[in-house]
PDB file of C-alpha atoms in Angstrom:
ATOM      1  CA  GLN A   1       9.200  17.723  -2.009  1.00 94.00           C
ATOM      2  CA  VAL A   2       7.789  14.287  -1.386  1.00 95.00           C
ATOM      3  CA  GLN A   3       6.076  12.676  -4.318  1.00 97.00           C
ATOM      4  CA  LEU A   4       4.463   9.246  -4.536  1.00 98.00           C
ATOM      5  CA  VAL A   5       3.933   7.810  -7.999  1.00 98.00           C
ATOM      6  CA  GLU A   6       2.165   4.522  -8.620  1.00 97.00           C
ATOM      7  CA  SER A   7       2.552   2.328 -11.674  1.00 97.00           C
ATOM      8  CA  GLY A   8       1.871  -1.223 -12.750  1.00 98.00           C
ATOM      9  CA  GLY A   9      -1.885  -1.219 -13.001  1.00 97.00           C
ATOM     10  CA  GLY A  10      -3.706  -2.752 -15.920  1.00 98.00           C
ATOM     11  CA  SER A  11      -6.270  -5.281 -17.025  1.00 98.00           C
ATOM     12  CA  VAL A  12      -6.025  -8.954 -16.190  1.00 98.00           C
ATOM     13  CA  GLN A  13      -8.257 -11.979 -16.113  1.00 98.00           C
ATOM     14  CA  ALA A  14      -9.386 -13.542 -12.879  1.00 98.00           C
ATOM     15  CA  GLY A  15      -6.671 -15.711 -11.410  1.00 98.00           C
ATOM     16  CA  GLY A  16      -3.935 -13.558 -12.874  1.00 98.00           C
ATOM     17  CA  SER A  17      -1.289 -11.435 -11.176  1.00 98.00           C
ATOM     18  CA  LEU A  18      -0.124  -7.845 -11.166  1.00 98.00           C
ATOM     19  CA  ARG A  19       2.583  -6.012  -9.276  1.00 98.00           C
ATOM     20  CA  LEU A  20       2.021  -2.396  -8.368  1.00 98.00           C
ATOM     21  CA  THR A  21       4.951  -0.088  -7.744  1.00 98.00           C
ATOM     22  CA  CYS A  22       5.028   3.119  -5.709  1.00 98.00           C
ATOM     23  CA  SER A  23       8.093   5.294  -6.128  1.00 98.00           C
ATOM     24  CA  ALA A  24       8.454   7.526  -3.070  1.00 97.00           C
ATOM     25  CA  SER A  25      10.836  10.284  -4.087  1.00 95.00           C
ATOM     26  CA  GLN A  26      12.180  12.507  -1.298  1.00 94.00           C
ATOM     27  CA  PHE A  27      10.287  10.530   1.358  1.00 94.00           C
ATOM     28  CA  PRO A  28      12.511   9.690   4.334  1.00 92.00           C
ATOM     29  CA  MET A  29      12.601   5.907   4.470  1.00 92.00           C
ATOM     30  CA  ASN A  30      12.829   5.579   8.220  1.00 90.00           C
ATOM     31  CA  ASP A  31      10.244   5.545  11.011  1.00 93.00           C
ATOM     32  CA  TYR A  32       7.485   5.245   8.430  1.00 96.00           C
ATOM     33  CA  CYS A  33       4.142   3.663   7.881  1.00 97.00           C
ATOM     34  CA  MET A  34       3.388   2.954   4.242  1.00 98.00           C
ATOM     35  CA  ALA A  35       0.219   1.516   2.811  1.00 98.00           C
ATOM     36  CA  TRP A  36      -1.880   0.570  -0.169  1.00 98.00           C
ATOM     37  CA  PHE A  37      -5.508   1.571  -0.433  1.00 98.00           C
ATOM     38  CA  ARG A  38      -8.104   1.036  -3.135  1.00 98.00           C
ATOM     39  CA  GLN A  39     -11.362   2.564  -4.205  1.00 98.00           C
ATOM     40  CA  ALA A  40     -13.890   0.974  -6.486  1.00 97.00           C
ATOM     41  CA  PRO A  41     -16.548   3.041  -8.295  1.00 92.00           C
ATOM     42  CA  GLY A  42     -19.379   3.922  -5.960  1.00 95.00           C
ATOM     43  CA  LYS A  43     -17.559   2.552  -2.923  1.00 97.00           C
ATOM     44  CA  GLU A  44     -15.557   4.059  -0.119  1.00 97.00           C
ATOM     45  CA  ARG A  45     -11.799   3.850  -0.084  1.00 97.00           C
ATOM     46  CA  GLU A  46     -10.553   0.821   1.814  1.00 98.00           C
ATOM     47  CA  GLY A  47      -7.211  -0.226   3.183  1.00 98.00           C
ATOM     48  CA  VAL A  48      -5.453  -3.110   1.484  1.00 98.00           C
ATOM     49  CA  ALA A  49      -2.106  -3.486   3.267  1.00 98.00           C
ATOM     50  CA  THR A  50       0.271  -1.624   5.548  1.00 98.00           C
ATOM     51  CA  VAL A  51       3.953  -2.010   6.312  1.00 97.00           C
ATOM     52  CA  HIS A  52       5.673  -0.586   9.383  1.00 96.00           C
ATOM     53  CA  TRP A  53       9.313   0.486   9.021  1.00 94.00           C
ATOM     54  CA  HIS A  54      10.341  -2.263  11.424  1.00 93.00           C
ATOM     55  CA  GLY A  55       8.861  -4.900   9.120  1.00 92.00           C
ATOM     56  CA  ARG A  56       5.420  -5.619  10.538  1.00 95.00           C
ATOM     57  CA  LYS A  57       2.765  -6.030   7.852  1.00 97.00           C
ATOM     58  CA  ASN A  58      -0.996  -6.009   7.979  1.00 97.00           C
ATOM     59  CA  TYR A  59      -3.563  -7.006   5.372  1.00 98.00           C
ATOM     60  CA  ALA A  60      -7.259  -6.597   4.840  1.00 98.00           C
ATOM     61  CA  ASP A  61      -9.056  -9.915   5.263  1.00 98.00           C
ATOM     62  CA  SER A  62     -10.211  -9.796   1.647  1.00 97.00           C
ATOM     63  CA  VAL A  63      -6.647  -9.946   0.312  1.00 98.00           C
ATOM     64  CA  LYS A  64      -4.820 -12.099   2.855  1.00 97.00           C
ATOM     65  CA  ALA A  65      -2.848 -14.946   1.303  1.00 96.00           C
ATOM     66  CA  ARG A  66      -3.215 -13.329  -2.141  1.00 98.00           C
ATOM     67  CA  PHE A  67      -1.474  -9.952  -1.831  1.00 98.00           C
ATOM     68  CA  THR A  68       1.998  -9.159  -0.504  1.00 98.00           C
ATOM     69  CA  ILE A  69       3.303  -5.726   0.444  1.00 98.00           C
ATOM     70  CA  TYR A  70       7.033  -5.136   0.489  1.00 95.00           C
ATOM     71  CA  VAL A  71       9.418  -2.221   0.487  1.00 97.00           C
ATOM     72  CA  ASP A  72      12.993  -1.392  -0.450  1.00 96.00           C
ATOM     73  CA  ASN A  73      14.315   1.408   1.737  1.00 94.00           C
ATOM     74  CA  VAL A  74      17.330   1.984  -0.452  1.00 95.00           C
ATOM     75  CA  LYS A  75      15.308   2.310  -3.633  1.00 95.00           C
ATOM     76  CA  ASN A  76      12.540   4.338  -1.944  1.00 96.00           C
ATOM     77  CA  THR A  77      10.046   1.957  -3.456  1.00 98.00           C
ATOM     78  CA  LEU A  78       6.925   0.195  -2.220  1.00 98.00           C
ATOM     79  CA  TRP A  79       5.338  -2.717  -4.052  1.00 98.00           C
ATOM     80  CA  LEU A  80       2.108  -4.650  -3.893  1.00 98.00           C
ATOM     81  CA  GLN A  81       2.252  -8.111  -5.410  1.00 98.00           C
ATOM     82  CA  MET A  82      -1.270  -9.222  -6.240  1.00 98.00           C
ATOM     83  CA  ASP A  83      -1.891 -12.875  -7.065  1.00 98.00           C
ATOM     84  CA  ASN A  84      -5.038 -14.858  -7.752  1.00 98.00           C
ATOM     85  CA  LEU A  85      -6.866 -11.657  -8.621  1.00 98.00           C
ATOM     86  CA  LYS A  86     -10.636 -11.579  -8.475  1.00 98.00           C
ATOM     87  CA  PRO A  87     -13.152  -9.299 -10.207  1.00 97.00           C
ATOM     88  CA  GLU A  88     -13.921  -7.718  -6.841  1.00 97.00           C
ATOM     89  CA  ASP A  89     -10.307  -6.497  -6.716  1.00 98.00           C
ATOM     90  CA  THR A  90     -11.140  -4.062  -9.523  1.00 98.00           C
ATOM     91  CA  ALA A  91     -10.404  -0.558  -8.240  1.00 98.00           C
ATOM     92  CA  THR A  92      -8.058   2.369  -8.357  1.00 98.00           C
ATOM     93  CA  TYR A  93      -5.108   1.597  -6.100  1.00 98.00           C
ATOM     94  CA  TYR A  94      -3.277   4.274  -4.137  1.00 98.00           C
ATOM     95  CA  CYS A  95      -0.107   4.219  -2.113  1.00 98.00           C
ATOM     96  CA  ALA A  96       0.216   6.337   1.007  1.00 98.00           C
ATOM     97  CA  ALA A  97       3.013   7.200   3.404  1.00 98.00           C
ATOM     98  CA  GLU A  98       3.588   8.943   6.702  1.00 97.00           C
ATOM     99  CA  THR A  99       6.419   9.391   9.162  1.00 95.00           C
ATOM    100  CA  LEU A 100       5.453   8.094  12.587  1.00 94.00           C
ATOM    101  CA  GLN A 101       5.723  10.378  15.605  1.00 91.00           C
ATOM    102  CA  ILE A 102       6.268   7.325  17.839  1.00 91.00           C
ATOM    103  CA  PRO A 103       8.330   5.042  15.592  1.00 88.00           C
ATOM    104  CA  TRP A 104       8.336   2.014  17.894  1.00 88.00           C
ATOM    105  CA  ASP A 105       4.569   1.943  18.287  1.00 89.00           C
ATOM    106  CA  TRP A 106       3.644  -0.372  15.451  1.00 87.00           C
ATOM    107  CA  SER A 107      -0.035   0.052  16.266  1.00 90.00           C
ATOM    108  CA  GLU A 108       0.258   3.538  14.795  1.00 92.00           C
ATOM    109  CA  CYS A 109       0.655   1.919  11.393  1.00 96.00           C
ATOM    110  CA  ARG A 110      -2.974   1.215  10.608  1.00 95.00           C
ATOM    111  CA  PHE A 111      -5.505   1.939   7.884  1.00 96.00           C
ATOM    112  CA  ASN A 112      -7.427   4.624   9.768  1.00 95.00           C
ATOM    113  CA  ARG A 113      -4.473   6.852  10.621  1.00 94.00           C
ATOM    114  CA  ASP A 114      -3.727  10.100   8.833  1.00 95.00           C
ATOM    115  CA  PHE A 115      -1.385   9.721   5.902  1.00 97.00           C
ATOM    116  CA  GLY A 116       0.246  12.920   4.748  1.00 96.00           C
ATOM    117  CA  TYR A 117       1.346  11.694   1.349  1.00 98.00           C
ATOM    118  CA  TRP A 118      -0.683  10.025  -1.362  1.00 98.00           C
ATOM    119  CA  GLY A 119      -0.085   8.957  -4.912  1.00 98.00           C
ATOM    120  CA  GLN A 120      -2.346   9.715  -7.822  1.00 97.00           C
ATOM    121  CA  GLY A 121      -3.580   6.149  -8.205  1.00 98.00           C
ATOM    122  CA  THR A 122      -3.325   3.359 -10.740  1.00 98.00           C
ATOM    123  CA  GLN A 123      -6.269   1.446 -12.178  1.00 98.00           C
ATOM    124  CA  VAL A 124      -6.592  -2.314 -11.792  1.00 98.00           C
ATOM    125  CA  THR A 125      -9.317  -4.119 -13.713  1.00 98.00           C
ATOM    126  CA  VAL A 126      -9.969  -7.828 -13.261  1.00 98.00           C
ATOM    127  CA  SER A 127     -12.335  -9.545 -15.667  1.00 98.00           C
ATOM    128  CA  SER A 128     -14.113 -12.816 -15.021  1.00 94.00           C
TER     129      SER A 128
END
């Protein structure tokens, strides 16, 4: 069965960097949309970044130019490189994945689509 497991969270000072890893065991690494989300205490979950199997990436405005999403299809692994972290980036980060019904429609890879697979989350804390 498909299992997504995040790792790499931790505590860092503002301006620092972290790299989150999502190991996607048994997930077919083709025709996919994969994403990172985050949820801070008392706030709704929000999308951070998506990657379409064909390479197209999308970022929330709040993380553009600071975060990078990338994937290795052979290793079944998704990463989120986070640089120049800010206190407002503090949250639990989740990876998500879904196989697209229309693989060539990159617009289907978006934050507000249904994702069938989710990880358990990893905590990121940024202090000022």
